[in-house]
PDB file of C-alpha atoms in Angstrom:
ATOM      1  CA  MET V   1      21.478 -41.267  12.264  1.00  0.00           C
ATOM      2  CA  GLY V   2      25.741 -42.223  14.078  1.00  0.00           C
ATOM      3  CA  GLY V   3      27.057 -39.716  16.898  1.00  0.00           C
ATOM      4  CA  GLU V   4      29.652 -38.671  13.709  1.00  0.00           C
ATOM      5  CA  ASN V   5      27.240 -37.660  11.361  1.00  0.00           C
ATOM      6  CA  LYS V   6      24.884 -35.858  13.869  1.00  0.00           C
ATOM      7  CA  TRP V   7      27.992 -33.389  14.594  1.00  0.00           C
ATOM      8  CA  ILE V   8      28.677 -32.626  10.525  1.00  0.00           C
ATOM      9  CA  GLY V   9      25.118 -32.452  10.355  1.00  0.00           C
ATOM     10  CA  LEU V  10      25.056 -29.199  12.625  1.00  0.00           C
ATOM     11  CA  ALA V  11      28.141 -27.660  11.549  1.00  0.00           C
ATOM     12  CA  TYR V  12      26.317 -27.542   7.639  1.00  0.00           C
ATOM     13  CA  VAL V  13      23.995 -26.253   9.455  1.00  0.00           C
ATOM     14  CA  MET V  14      25.363 -24.108  11.671  1.00  0.00           C
ATOM     15  CA  PRO V  15      25.985 -20.414   9.442  1.00  0.00           C
ATOM     16  CA  TYR V  16      22.188 -20.816   8.207  1.00  0.00           C
ATOM     17  CA  VAL V  17      21.464 -20.892  11.514  1.00  0.00           C
ATOM     18  CA  VAL V  18      24.260 -17.616  12.997  1.00  0.00           C
ATOM     19  CA  GLY V  19      23.101 -15.870   9.679  1.00  0.00           C
ATOM     20  CA  LEU V  20      18.638 -16.594  11.005  1.00  0.00           C
ATOM     21  CA  VAL V  21      19.568 -15.257  14.644  1.00  0.00           C
ATOM     22  CA  ILE V  22      21.771 -11.978  14.566  1.00  0.00           C
ATOM     23  CA  PHE V  23      19.956 -11.145  10.832  1.00  0.00           C
ATOM     24  CA  THR V  24      16.352 -12.548  11.887  1.00  0.00           C
ATOM     25  CA  ALA V  25      16.013 -13.128  14.915  1.00  0.00           C
ATOM     26  CA  ILE V  26      17.570 -10.636  16.416  1.00  0.00           C
ATOM     27  CA  PRO V  27      16.172  -7.264  14.524  1.00  0.00           C
ATOM     28  CA  PHE V  28      12.313  -9.036  14.006  1.00  0.00           C
ATOM     29  CA  GLY V  29      12.243  -9.080  18.034  1.00  0.00           C
ATOM     30  CA  ALA V  30      13.846  -5.305  18.377  1.00  0.00           C
ATOM     31  CA  SER V  31      11.651  -4.048  16.058  1.00  0.00           C
ATOM     32  CA  PHE V  32       8.681  -4.931  18.515  1.00  0.00           C
ATOM     33  CA  TYR V  33      10.787  -3.630  21.463  1.00  0.00           C
ATOM     34  CA  LEU V  34      11.484  -0.728  19.203  1.00  0.00           C
ATOM     35  CA  SER V  35       7.515  -0.214  18.093  1.00  0.00           C
ATOM     36  CA  PHE V  36       6.922   0.357  21.912  1.00  0.00           C
ATOM     37  CA  THR V  37       9.162   3.566  21.829  1.00  0.00           C
ATOM     38  CA  ASP V  38       9.626   7.060  21.225  1.00  0.00           C
ATOM     39  CA  TYR V  39      13.265   6.595  19.869  1.00  0.00           C
ATOM     40  CA  PRO V  40      15.132   9.031  17.823  1.00  0.00           C
ATOM     41  CA  LEU V  41      17.326   7.297  16.938  1.00  0.00           C
ATOM     42  CA  LEU V  42      20.736  10.337  17.946  1.00  0.00           C
ATOM     43  CA  ARG V  43      18.875   9.372  22.333  1.00  0.00           C
ATOM     44  CA  ASP V  44      17.861   6.353  24.312  1.00  0.00           C
ATOM     45  CA  PRO V  45      14.490   4.699  23.413  1.00  0.00           C
ATOM     46  CA  MET V  46      11.939   5.566  25.936  1.00  0.00           C
ATOM     47  CA  TRP V  47       9.101   3.634  26.409  1.00  0.00           C
ATOM     48  CA  VAL V  48       5.311   4.578  25.097  1.00  0.00           C
ATOM     49  CA  GLY V  49       3.336   2.212  25.264  1.00  0.00           C
ATOM     50  CA  LEU V  50       0.946   1.914  23.140  1.00  0.00           C
ATOM     51  CA  ALA V  51       0.615   5.701  21.287  1.00  0.00           C
ATOM     52  CA  ASN V  52       2.400   4.534  18.341  1.00  0.00           C
ATOM     53  CA  TYR V  53      -0.147   1.800  17.763  1.00  0.00           C
ATOM     54  CA  VAL V  54      -2.387   4.501  19.128  1.00  0.00           C
ATOM     55  CA  GLU V  55      -1.157   7.356  16.741  1.00  0.00           C
ATOM     56  CA  LEU V  56      -1.084   4.967  13.312  1.00  0.00           C
ATOM     57  CA  LEU V  57      -4.685   3.504  13.864  1.00  0.00           C
ATOM     58  CA  PHE V  58      -6.515   6.642  14.959  1.00  0.00           C
ATOM     59  CA  ASN V  59      -4.921   9.503  13.954  1.00  0.00           C
ATOM     60  CA  ASP V  60      -2.820   9.419  11.404  1.00  0.00           C
ATOM     61  CA  ARG V  61      -4.014  10.130   7.855  1.00  0.00           C
ATOM     62  CA  THR V  62      -1.428   9.514   5.452  1.00  0.00           C
ATOM     63  CA  PHE V  63      -0.835   5.699   6.915  1.00  0.00           C
ATOM     64  CA  HIS V  64      -4.185   5.149   6.433  1.00  0.00           C
ATOM     65  CA  ARG V  65      -3.941   6.572   2.850  1.00  0.00           C
ATOM     66  CA  ALA V  66      -0.852   4.638   1.948  1.00  0.00           C
ATOM     67  CA  LEU V  67      -2.660   1.539   3.846  1.00  0.00           C
ATOM     68  CA  GLN V  68      -5.168   2.559   1.376  1.00  0.00           C
ATOM     69  CA  VAL V  69      -3.629   2.301  -1.460  1.00  0.00           C
ATOM     70  CA  THR V  70      -0.845  -0.825  -0.125  1.00  0.00           C
ATOM     71  CA  LEU V  71      -4.625  -2.927  -0.313  1.00  0.00           C
ATOM     72  CA  THR V  72      -5.179  -1.663  -3.940  1.00  0.00           C
ATOM     73  CA  TYR V  73      -2.231  -2.022  -5.024  1.00  0.00           C
ATOM     74  CA  VAL V  74      -2.438  -5.851  -3.534  1.00  0.00           C
ATOM     75  CA  PHE V  75      -5.965  -6.679  -5.107  1.00  0.00           C
ATOM     76  CA  ILE V  76      -5.301  -5.902  -8.186  1.00  0.00           C
ATOM     77  CA  THR V  77      -1.527  -6.900  -8.935  1.00  0.00           C
ATOM     78  CA  VAL V  78      -1.536 -10.335  -6.848  1.00  0.00           C
ATOM     79  CA  PRO V  79      -4.846 -12.007  -9.103  1.00  0.00           C
ATOM     80  CA  LEU V  80      -3.841 -10.329 -12.846  1.00  0.00           C
ATOM     81  CA  LYS V  81      -0.036 -11.545 -11.705  1.00  0.00           C
ATOM     82  CA  LEU V  82      -1.410 -15.369 -10.936  1.00  0.00           C
ATOM     83  CA  ALA V  83      -3.545 -15.005 -14.218  1.00  0.00           C
ATOM     84  CA  PHE V  84      -1.457 -14.164 -16.352  1.00  0.00           C
ATOM     85  CA  ALA V  85       1.839 -16.054 -15.558  1.00  0.00           C
ATOM     86  CA  LEU V  86      -0.911 -18.911 -15.900  1.00  0.00           C
ATOM     87  CA  LEU V  87      -1.266 -18.210 -19.183  1.00  0.00           C
ATOM     88  CA  ILE V  88       2.318 -17.779 -20.691  1.00  0.00           C
ATOM     89  CA  ALA V  89       2.084 -21.365 -18.621  1.00  0.00           C
ATOM     90  CA  TYR V  90      -0.238 -23.564 -19.532  1.00  0.00           C
ATOM     91  CA  VAL V  91       0.794 -21.715 -23.765  1.00  0.00           C
ATOM     92  CA  LEU V  92       4.934 -22.450 -22.618  1.00  0.00           C
ATOM     93  CA  ASN V  93       3.551 -25.833 -22.120  1.00  0.00           C
ATOM     94  CA  TYR V  94       3.129 -27.011 -25.392  1.00  0.00           C
ATOM     95  CA  LYS V  95       5.805 -28.706 -27.623  1.00  0.00           C
ATOM     96  CA  LEU V  96       6.139 -25.601 -29.880  1.00  0.00           C
ATOM     97  CA  LYS V  97       9.722 -24.761 -32.129  1.00  0.00           C
ATOM     98  CA  ALA V  98      12.313 -23.192 -30.066  1.00  0.00           C
ATOM     99  CA  ILE V  99      10.269 -23.781 -26.419  1.00  0.00           C
ATOM    100  CA  GLY V 100      13.183 -23.534 -24.678  1.00  0.00           C
ATOM    101  CA  PHE V 101      14.152 -20.325 -25.915  1.00  0.00           C
ATOM    102  CA  PHE V 102      10.710 -18.659 -24.870  1.00  0.00           C
ATOM    103  CA  ARG V 103      10.621 -19.863 -21.486  1.00  0.00           C
ATOM    104  CA  THR V 104      13.455 -18.601 -20.724  1.00  0.00           C
ATOM    105  CA  ALA V 105      12.821 -15.370 -22.214  1.00  0.00           C
ATOM    106  CA  TYR V 106       9.122 -14.774 -20.312  1.00  0.00           C
ATOM    107  CA  TYR V 107      11.439 -15.787 -16.936  1.00  0.00           C
ATOM    108  CA  VAL V 108      12.917 -13.264 -17.648  1.00  0.00           C
ATOM    109  CA  PRO V 109      11.728 -10.426 -16.515  1.00  0.00           C
ATOM    110  CA  SER V 110      11.474 -11.301 -13.129  1.00  0.00           C
ATOM    111  CA  ILE V 111      15.010 -11.345 -13.168  1.00  0.00           C
ATOM    112  CA  LEU V 112      15.199  -7.672 -14.556  1.00  0.00           C
ATOM    113  CA  GLY V 113      12.175  -6.892 -12.191  1.00  0.00           C
ATOM    114  CA  GLY V 114      13.431  -5.458  -9.246  1.00  0.00           C
ATOM    115  CA  SER V 115      16.577  -4.537 -10.150  1.00  0.00           C
ATOM    116  CA  VAL V 116      16.835  -0.183 -10.726  1.00  0.00           C
ATOM    117  CA  ALA V 117      17.782  -0.415 -13.749  1.00  0.00           C
ATOM    118  CA  ILE V 118      14.928  -1.252 -15.479  1.00  0.00           C
ATOM    119  CA  ALA V 119      12.067   0.768 -12.327  1.00  0.00           C
ATOM    120  CA  VAL V 120      14.240   3.329 -14.562  1.00  0.00           C
ATOM    121  CA  LEU V 121      13.102   2.540 -17.254  1.00  0.00           C
ATOM    122  CA  TRP V 122       9.730   1.956 -16.697  1.00  0.00           C
ATOM    123  CA  ARG V 123      10.075   5.815 -15.844  1.00  0.00           C
ATOM    124  CA  TYR V 124      11.203   6.805 -18.565  1.00  0.00           C
ATOM    125  CA  ILE V 125       9.101   4.871 -21.303  1.00  0.00           C
ATOM    126  CA  PHE V 126       6.187   5.791 -20.195  1.00  0.00           C
ATOM    127  CA  ALA V 127       7.021   9.817 -19.883  1.00  0.00           C
ATOM    128  CA  ASP V 128       5.466  12.144 -21.221  1.00  0.00           C
ATOM    129  CA  ILE V 129       7.722  11.911 -23.886  1.00  0.00           C
ATOM    130  CA  GLY V 130       7.909   8.166 -23.104  1.00  0.00           C
ATOM    131  CA  LEU V 131       7.443   4.845 -25.647  1.00  0.00           C
ATOM    132  CA  VAL V 132       3.726   4.862 -24.966  1.00  0.00           C
ATOM    133  CA  ASN V 133       2.992   7.669 -25.727  1.00  0.00           C
ATOM    134  CA  MET V 134       5.262   7.596 -29.803  1.00  0.00           C
ATOM    135  CA  VAL V 135       2.723   4.835 -30.611  1.00  0.00           C
ATOM    136  CA  LEU V 136      -0.279   6.733 -28.315  1.00  0.00           C
ATOM    137  CA  THR V 137       0.840   9.724 -30.442  1.00  0.00           C
ATOM    138  CA  GLY V 138       0.820   8.185 -33.264  1.00  0.00           C
ATOM    139  CA  LEU V 139      -2.638   6.692 -33.438  1.00  0.00           C
ATOM    140  CA  GLY V 140      -3.365   9.250 -33.322  1.00  0.00           C
ATOM    141  CA  LEU V 141      -4.218   9.169 -29.721  1.00  0.00           C
ATOM    142  CA  GLU V 142      -4.249  11.893 -26.445  1.00  0.00           C
ATOM    143  CA  ALA V 143      -0.682  11.612 -25.121  1.00  0.00           C
ATOM    144  CA  ILE V 144      -1.441  10.257 -21.369  1.00  0.00           C
ATOM    145  CA  ASN V 145       0.797  12.003 -18.514  1.00  0.00           C
ATOM    146  CA  PHE V 146       1.452   8.405 -16.388  1.00  0.00           C
ATOM    147  CA  PHE V 147       2.726   8.964 -13.574  1.00  0.00           C
ATOM    148  CA  GLY V 148       0.900  12.808 -13.536  1.00  0.00           C
ATOM    149  CA  ASP V 149      -2.645  12.245 -13.370  1.00  0.00           C
ATOM    150  CA  PRO V 150      -3.618   9.902 -10.207  1.00  0.00           C
ATOM    151  CA  ARG V 151      -5.614   7.921 -12.777  1.00  0.00           C
ATOM    152  CA  TYR V 152      -2.754   6.558 -14.338  1.00  0.00           C
ATOM    153  CA  ALA V 153      -0.323   6.863 -12.011  1.00  0.00           C
ATOM    154  CA  LEU V 154      -0.835   3.492  -9.732  1.00  0.00           C
ATOM    155  CA  PHE V 155      -2.397   1.196 -12.253  1.00  0.00           C
ATOM    156  CA  THR V 156       1.256   1.469 -14.692  1.00  0.00           C
ATOM    157  CA  ILE V 157       2.790   0.545 -10.795  1.00  0.00           C
ATOM    158  CA  THR V 158       0.801  -1.745 -10.877  1.00  0.00           C
ATOM    159  CA  LEU V 159       1.746  -2.481 -14.885  1.00  0.00           C
ATOM    160  CA  LEU V 160       5.521  -3.713 -13.332  1.00  0.00           C
ATOM    161  CA  ARG V 161       4.597  -5.654 -10.944  1.00  0.00           C
ATOM    162  CA  VAL V 162       2.548  -8.335 -13.143  1.00  0.00           C
ATOM    163  CA  TRP V 163       5.168  -7.583 -15.651  1.00  0.00           C
ATOM    164  CA  GLN V 164       7.957  -9.970 -13.052  1.00  0.00           C
ATOM    165  CA  PHE V 165       5.332 -12.472 -13.875  1.00  0.00           C
ATOM    166  CA  GLY V 166       8.388 -15.609 -14.212  1.00  0.00           C
ATOM    167  CA  SER V 167       9.161 -16.702 -11.252  1.00  0.00           C
ATOM    168  CA  ALA V 168       5.118 -17.607 -10.569  1.00  0.00           C
ATOM    169  CA  MET V 169       5.437 -18.633 -14.535  1.00  0.00           C
ATOM    170  CA  VAL V 170       8.076 -20.907 -14.084  1.00  0.00           C
ATOM    171  CA  ILE V 171       6.021 -22.762 -11.268  1.00  0.00           C
ATOM    172  CA  PHE V 172       2.616 -23.108 -13.402  1.00  0.00           C
ATOM    173  CA  LEU V 173       5.142 -24.889 -16.316  1.00  0.00           C
ATOM    174  CA  ALA V 174       5.940 -27.779 -13.671  1.00  0.00           C
ATOM    175  CA  ALA V 175       2.582 -27.852 -11.501  1.00  0.00           C
ATOM    176  CA  LEU V 176       1.354 -29.137 -15.862  1.00  0.00           C
ATOM    177  CA  GLN V 177       3.990 -30.626 -16.504  1.00  0.00           C
ATOM    178  CA  SER V 178       3.231 -33.174 -13.529  1.00  0.00           C
ATOM    179  CA  ILE V 179      -0.546 -33.795 -14.300  1.00  0.00           C
ATOM    180  CA  PRO V 180      -0.308 -37.495 -16.696  1.00  0.00           C
ATOM    181  CA  THR V 181      -1.053 -36.562 -20.000  1.00  0.00           C
ATOM    182  CA  HIS V 182      -2.993 -40.728 -19.112  1.00  0.00           C
ATOM    183  CA  VAL V 183      -5.530 -38.500 -17.311  1.00  0.00           C
ATOM    184  CA  TYR V 184      -6.239 -35.757 -20.826  1.00  0.00           C
ATOM    185  CA  GLU V 185      -6.604 -39.046 -22.471  1.00  0.00           C
ATOM    186  CA  ALA V 186      -9.525 -39.562 -20.598  1.00  0.00           C
ATOM    187  CA  ALA V 187     -11.395 -36.859 -20.992  1.00  0.00           C
ATOM    188  CA  ALA V 188     -10.722 -36.993 -25.092  1.00  0.00           C
ATOM    189  CA  ILE V 189     -11.945 -40.251 -25.254  1.00  0.00           C
ATOM    190  CA  ASP V 190     -15.433 -39.241 -23.433  1.00  0.00           C
ATOM    191  CA  GLY V 191     -16.082 -36.022 -25.092  1.00  0.00           C
ATOM    192  CA  ALA V 192     -14.872 -33.148 -22.834  1.00  0.00           C
ATOM    193  CA  ASN V 193     -13.379 -29.886 -25.763  1.00  0.00           C
ATOM    194  CA  LYS V 194     -10.661 -27.923 -24.693  1.00  0.00           C
ATOM    195  CA  ALA V 195     -12.395 -25.099 -22.085  1.00  0.00           C
ATOM    196  CA  GLN V 196     -13.955 -28.166 -20.105  1.00  0.00           C
ATOM    197  CA  THR V 197     -10.487 -30.010 -20.125  1.00  0.00           C
ATOM    198  CA  PHE V 198      -8.507 -26.876 -18.063  1.00  0.00           C
ATOM    199  CA  PHE V 199     -11.822 -25.665 -15.512  1.00  0.00           C
ATOM    200  CA  TYR V 200     -12.359 -29.501 -15.189  1.00  0.00           C
ATOM    201  CA  ILE V 201      -8.998 -31.316 -14.687  1.00  0.00           C
ATOM    202  CA  THR V 202      -6.309 -29.268 -15.385  1.00  0.00           C
ATOM    203  CA  LEU V 203      -7.306 -26.158 -12.956  1.00  0.00           C
ATOM    204  CA  PRO V 204      -8.557 -28.415  -9.731  1.00  0.00           C
ATOM    205  CA  LEU V 205      -4.615 -30.862  -9.979  1.00  0.00           C
ATOM    206  CA  ILE V 206      -2.813 -27.058 -10.258  1.00  0.00           C
ATOM    207  CA  THR V 207      -5.186 -26.100  -6.755  1.00  0.00           C
ATOM    208  CA  PRO V 208      -1.805 -26.538  -4.578  1.00  0.00           C
ATOM    209  CA  VAL V 209      -0.480 -24.661  -6.707  1.00  0.00           C
ATOM    210  CA  ILE V 210      -2.300 -21.750  -7.314  1.00  0.00           C
ATOM    211  CA  PHE V 211      -2.530 -21.901  -4.097  1.00  0.00           C
ATOM    212  CA  PHE V 212       1.390 -20.968  -2.742  1.00  0.00           C
ATOM    213  CA  ASN V 213       1.748 -18.259  -5.519  1.00  0.00           C
ATOM    214  CA  LEU V 214      -1.043 -16.545  -4.307  1.00  0.00           C
ATOM    215  CA  ILE V 215       0.401 -16.753  -0.779  1.00  0.00           C
ATOM    216  CA  LEU V 216       4.414 -15.895  -2.399  1.00  0.00           C
ATOM    217  CA  GLN V 217       3.135 -13.556  -4.897  1.00  0.00           C
ATOM    218  CA  MET V 218       0.733 -11.640  -2.168  1.00  0.00           C
ATOM    219  CA  VAL V 219       3.460 -11.911   0.629  1.00  0.00           C
ATOM    220  CA  GLU V 220       6.181  -9.680  -1.806  1.00  0.00           C
ATOM    221  CA  ALA V 221       3.662  -7.392  -2.602  1.00  0.00           C
ATOM    222  CA  PHE V 222       2.500  -6.405   0.461  1.00  0.00           C
ATOM    223  CA  GLN V 223       6.727  -5.618   0.693  1.00  0.00           C
ATOM    224  CA  GLU V 224       6.425  -3.953  -2.695  1.00  0.00           C
ATOM    225  CA  PHE V 225       8.949  -0.955  -2.481  1.00  0.00           C
ATOM    226  CA  ASN V 226      12.102  -0.424  -5.092  1.00  0.00           C
ATOM    227  CA  GLY V 227      10.045   0.134  -7.707  1.00  0.00           C
ATOM    228  CA  PRO V 228       7.639   3.280  -6.579  1.00  0.00           C
ATOM    229  CA  PHE V 229      10.246   4.847  -5.201  1.00  0.00           C
ATOM    230  CA  ILE V 230      12.675   4.349  -8.134  1.00  0.00           C
ATOM    231  CA  ILE V 231      10.110   5.818 -10.762  1.00  0.00           C
ATOM    232  CA  THR V 232       8.036   8.531  -8.109  1.00  0.00           C
ATOM    233  CA  ASP V 233      11.168   8.955  -6.667  1.00  0.00           C
ATOM    234  CA  GLY V 234      10.816   8.190  -2.666  1.00  0.00           C
ATOM    235  CA  THR V 235       7.151  11.026  -2.993  1.00  0.00           C
ATOM    236  CA  GLY V 236       4.293   8.279  -3.744  1.00  0.00           C
ATOM    237  CA  ALA V 237       2.856  11.201  -6.257  1.00  0.00           C
ATOM    238  CA  PRO V 238       0.866  11.884  -7.376  1.00  0.00           C
ATOM    239  CA  LEU V 239      -0.505  13.445  -4.652  1.00  0.00           C
ATOM    240  CA  ARG V 240       0.871   9.804  -2.744  1.00  0.00           C
ATOM    241  CA  SER V 241      -1.271   8.308  -5.696  1.00  0.00           C
ATOM    242  CA  THR V 242       1.138   5.568  -5.498  1.00  0.00           C
ATOM    243  CA  TYR V 243       2.207   5.814  -1.668  1.00  0.00           C
ATOM    244  CA  LEU V 244       2.515   2.016  -1.111  1.00  0.00           C
ATOM    245  CA  VAL V 245       3.622   1.478   3.464  1.00  0.00           C
ATOM    246  CA  PRO V 246       7.083   0.226   3.079  1.00  0.00           C
ATOM    247  CA  LEU V 247       7.454   3.796   1.195  1.00  0.00           C
ATOM    248  CA  TYR V 248       6.291   5.359   4.581  1.00  0.00           C
ATOM    249  CA  ILE V 249       8.176   2.748   7.136  1.00  0.00           C
ATOM    250  CA  TYR V 250      11.315   4.673   4.478  1.00  0.00           C
ATOM    251  CA  ASP V 251       9.937   7.560   4.947  1.00  0.00           C
ATOM    252  CA  LYS V 252       9.528   8.237   8.915  1.00  0.00           C
ATOM    253  CA  ALA V 253      12.948   5.196   9.828  1.00  0.00           C
ATOM    254  CA  PHE V 254      15.541   7.110   7.651  1.00  0.00           C
ATOM    255  CA  ARG V 255      14.748  10.278   6.444  1.00  0.00           C
ATOM    256  CA  GLN V 256      12.174  11.480   9.717  1.00  0.00           C
ATOM    257  CA  PHE V 257      14.956   8.976  12.112  1.00  0.00           C
ATOM    258  CA  ASP V 258      11.595   8.420  13.805  1.00  0.00           C
ATOM    259  CA  MET V 259      12.403   4.530  14.410  1.00  0.00           C
ATOM    260  CA  GLY V 260       9.772   3.776  17.440  1.00  0.00           C
ATOM    261  CA  TYR V 261       6.839   4.815  15.328  1.00  0.00           C
ATOM    262  CA  ALA V 262       8.233   2.795  11.597  1.00  0.00           C
ATOM    263  CA  SER V 263       8.463   0.138  14.241  1.00  0.00           C
ATOM    264  CA  ALA V 264       4.787  -0.105  15.124  1.00  0.00           C
ATOM    265  CA  ILE V 265       4.372  -0.005  11.203  1.00  0.00           C
ATOM    266  CA  ALA V 266       6.175  -2.551  10.543  1.00  0.00           C
ATOM    267  CA  TRP V 267       4.145  -4.430  12.577  1.00  0.00           C
ATOM    268  CA  ILE V 268       0.444  -3.640  11.511  1.00  0.00           C
ATOM    269  CA  LEU V 269       1.276  -4.085   7.822  1.00  0.00           C
ATOM    270  CA  PHE V 270       2.534  -7.870   9.285  1.00  0.00           C
ATOM    271  CA  ALA V 271      -0.576  -7.539  12.044  1.00  0.00           C
ATOM    272  CA  ILE V 272      -1.873  -7.614   8.219  1.00  0.00           C
ATOM    273  CA  ILE V 273      -0.094 -10.132   6.328  1.00  0.00           C
ATOM    274  CA  MET V 274      -0.512 -12.809   8.774  1.00  0.00           C
ATOM    275  CA  VAL V 275      -4.407 -11.952   9.196  1.00  0.00           C
ATOM    276  CA  LEU V 276      -5.107 -12.653   5.674  1.00  0.00           C
ATOM    277  CA  THR V 277      -2.521 -15.783   5.171  1.00  0.00           C
ATOM    278  CA  VAL V 278      -4.588 -17.374   7.557  1.00  0.00           C
ATOM    279  CA  ILE V 279      -7.798 -16.315   6.022  1.00  0.00           C
ATOM    280  CA  ALA V 280      -6.197 -17.629   2.855  1.00  0.00           C
ATOM    281  CA  PHE V 281      -5.596 -21.261   5.263  1.00  0.00           C
ATOM    282  CA  TRP V 282      -8.910 -21.231   6.227  1.00  0.00           C
ATOM    283  CA  SER V 283     -10.862 -21.181   2.949  1.00  0.00           C
ATOM    284  CA  SER V 284      -8.107 -22.974   1.537  1.00  0.00           C
ATOM    285  CA  ARG V 285      -9.761 -26.103   2.627  1.00  0.00           C
ATOM    286  CA  HIS V 286     -12.926 -25.434   0.259  1.00  0.00           C
ATOM    287  CA  TRP V 287     -10.647 -24.367  -3.026  1.00  0.00           C
ATOM    288  CA  VAL V 288      -7.220 -26.328  -2.675  1.00  0.00           C
ATOM    289  CA  TYR V 289      -7.680 -30.373  -4.170  1.00  0.00           C
ATOM    290  CA  TYR V 290      -4.613 -32.245  -2.843  1.00  0.00           C
ATOM    291  CA  ALA V 291      -4.115 -36.236  -4.039  1.00  0.00           C
ATOM    292  CA  GLY V 292      -5.797 -38.655  -2.087  1.00  0.00           C
ATOM    293  CA  ASP V 293      -8.071 -36.135  -1.326  1.00  0.00           C
ATOM    294  CA  ARG V 294     -11.709 -37.200  -0.052  1.00  0.00           C
ATOM    295  CA  ARG V 295     -14.355 -34.429  -1.272  1.00  0.00           C
ATOM    296  CA  SER V 296     -18.159 -35.639  -1.041  1.00  0.00           C
TER     297      SER V 296
END
C-alpha cells in the first residue's frame, strides 16, 4: 500500500476508532475502576478494594436470586431460539411459492421484538383478559395468570425472546443455501432418507454457523433488559421470578445511584459470559467441523 493510500485508509477508519475509544474503551476501563470503589454518584469515588465483589459473591441474596433467574433464562431461551430458527430456515430453504414474502415476514419479529411497543403488546397479549386467555377460556380451559404466577412469568418472558428468531434464521438460511447440491445428490443415490440427510450431512456442514449463533445468542440473552423491564415495570415480579441481572444493575446504578456496586455486578456478569464463551470454544473442537478438517 502506498503512502497516500495508507493515510486515506486511516482517515476512513478514524471515526470508528475515535468512537470506539470514547464510547467503549473509556467507559469499559472506568467501570472496572469504579467496581473497586464506593461511588454514590453525588460525591467522589472512595476506594474499597474487593469489598463490592465480596458482598456480591457471599452476602447479596438478591444478586444470587437474579443470577439464578438469568442462568435459567439463558439456558432455556438460547437452545429454543436456535432450534426454532433452524427449523424455520430449513422450511424456507425449499423452493415454495411466494418464498420471498415468507422470508421477510419471518424476519420482521427480530426487528420489532426488542422494541418497547412489542414488549407492551406482549404484556397485553398475556394479560388476565388478554388474547391468550381469551383463547384458553374459549376452548373451555381455565385462564392463566401469566404475570402473577412465578411458574409462568419467566416462561412468558422466554417466549418473547424466542419470538425474535429472525436474525439467527437468516444466518442459518444462508448456511443451508451454501451447501453444495451434489452432496445431497450423492446421499440420495446411496439411499439416504430425509432424516439421515439432515442429521449426517446438513447438521455437520453448518456446525460453524450453529456455533456462531450460539455465542451470539448467549451473549445477547445475558444482556436482556427491555422485555423484562417493560413487562414487569422493572420489578422482576412476581417474587423476582423474572428479575434478571441487567435489571439489578439498573436498579443499583439509576435508582439507588450506587455506581461502584453496579459496576461490580456488571463485571461479574462479564466474567460469567467470558467463562461460558471459553467453554464453548473449547467444546467446539469436538462438534464443530470446518472445511478441510481431517478427523478420525
